Amino acid sequence: MPVVQVNTEGGCHLNAAMVQNSLAEFELAGLDAIIIENVGNLVCPAEFDLGETLKVVVLSFLKGTTSRPSTR
């Protein structure tokens, strides 16, 4: 699976131009889908248009009790 890392140069999110520039790294005719993993905080990346057709959010939660941890 071909992969490319996009450096935001200190920015807090990807933008459509960054994604478009990264596409030159791929042979697009041979791809059925492109997955963009926009790592960052949970709110900021969802607000910015990357030229995508679909947005998917994957969340994980700690396993354990529902009570708050001790502050001791």
mmCIF file with all atom_site columns, C-alpha atoms in Angstrom, residues 42-68:
data_model
loop_
_atom_site.group_PDB
_atom_site.id
_atom_site.type_symbol
_atom_site.label_atom_id
_atom_site.label_alt_id
_atom_site.label_comp_id
_atom_site.label_asym_id
_atom_site.label_entity_id
_atom_site.label_seq_id
_atom_site.pdbx_PDB_ins_code
_atom_site.Cartn_x
_atom_site.Cartn_y
_atom_site.Cartn_z
_atom_site.occupancy
_atom_site.B_iso_or_equiv
_atom_site.pdbx_formal_charge
_atom_site.auth_seq_id
_atom_site.auth_comp_id
_atom_site.auth_asym_id
_atom_site.auth_atom_id
_atom_site.pdbx_PDB_model_num
ATOM 1  C CA . LEU A 1 42 ? -10.911 15.939 17.178 1.00 0.00 ? 42 LEU A CA 1
ATOM 2  C CA . VAL A 1 43 ? -12.624 19.163 16.089 1.00 0.00 ? 43 VAL A CA 1
ATOM 3  C CA . CYS A 1 44 ? -10.231 21.165 13.927 1.00 0.00 ? 44 CYS A CA 1
ATOM 4  C CA . PRO A 1 45 ? -9.538  18.586 11.166 1.00 0.00 ? 45 PRO A CA 1
ATOM 5  C CA . ALA A 1 46 ? -13.245 17.902 10.579 1.00 0.00 ? 46 ALA A CA 1
ATOM 6  C CA . GLU A 1 47 ? -13.933 21.530 9.697  1.00 0.00 ? 47 GLU A CA 1
ATOM 7  C CA . PHE A 1 48 ? -11.544 21.857 6.757  1.00 0.00 ? 48 PHE A CA 1
ATOM 8  C CA . ASP A 1 49 ? -12.355 20.856 3.187  1.00 0.00 ? 49 ASP A CA 1
ATOM 9  C CA . LEU A 1 50 ? -9.781  18.458 1.761  1.00 0.00 ? 50 LEU A CA 1
ATOM 10 C CA . GLY A 1 51 ? -11.694 17.781 -1.445 1.00 0.00 ? 51 GLY A CA 1
ATOM 11 C CA . GLU A 1 52 ? -12.996 14.505 -0.055 1.00 0.00 ? 52 GLU A CA 1
ATOM 12 C CA . THR A 1 53 ? -16.205 12.741 -1.000 1.00 0.00 ? 53 THR A CA 1
ATOM 13 C CA . LEU A 1 54 ? -16.792 11.175 2.415  1.00 0.00 ? 54 LEU A CA 1
ATOM 14 C CA . LYS A 1 55 ? -15.648 11.848 5.984  1.00 0.00 ? 55 LYS A CA 1
ATOM 15 C CA . VAL A 1 56 ? -15.262 9.013  8.494  1.00 0.00 ? 56 VAL A CA 1
ATOM 16 C CA . VAL A 1 57 ? -14.400 9.453  12.158 1.00 0.00 ? 57 VAL A CA 1
ATOM 17 C CA . VAL A 1 58 ? -12.791 6.651  14.169 1.00 0.00 ? 58 VAL A CA 1
ATOM 18 C CA . LEU A 1 59 ? -12.806 7.109  17.935 1.00 0.00 ? 59 LEU A CA 1
ATOM 19 C CA . SER A 1 60 ? -11.441 4.976  20.724 1.00 0.00 ? 60 SER A CA 1
ATOM 20 C CA . PHE A 1 61 ? -12.243 5.016  24.414 1.00 0.00 ? 61 PHE A CA 1
ATOM 21 C CA . LEU A 1 62 ? -10.421 3.717  27.443 1.00 0.00 ? 62 LEU A CA 1
ATOM 22 C CA . LYS A 1 63 ? -11.657 0.371  28.673 1.00 0.00 ? 63 LYS A CA 1
ATOM 23 C CA . GLY A 1 64 ? -12.628 0.273  32.307 1.00 0.00 ? 64 GLY A CA 1
ATOM 24 C CA . THR A 1 65 ? -15.059 1.685  34.820 1.00 0.00 ? 65 THR A CA 1
ATOM 25 C CA . THR A 1 66 ? -17.269 4.681  34.251 1.00 0.00 ? 66 THR A CA 1
ATOM 26 C CA . SER A 1 67 ? -16.157 6.383  37.464 1.00 0.00 ? 67 SER A CA 1
ATOM 27 C CA . ARG A 1 68 ? -13.571 9.130  37.500 1.00 0.00 ? 68 ARG A CA 1
#
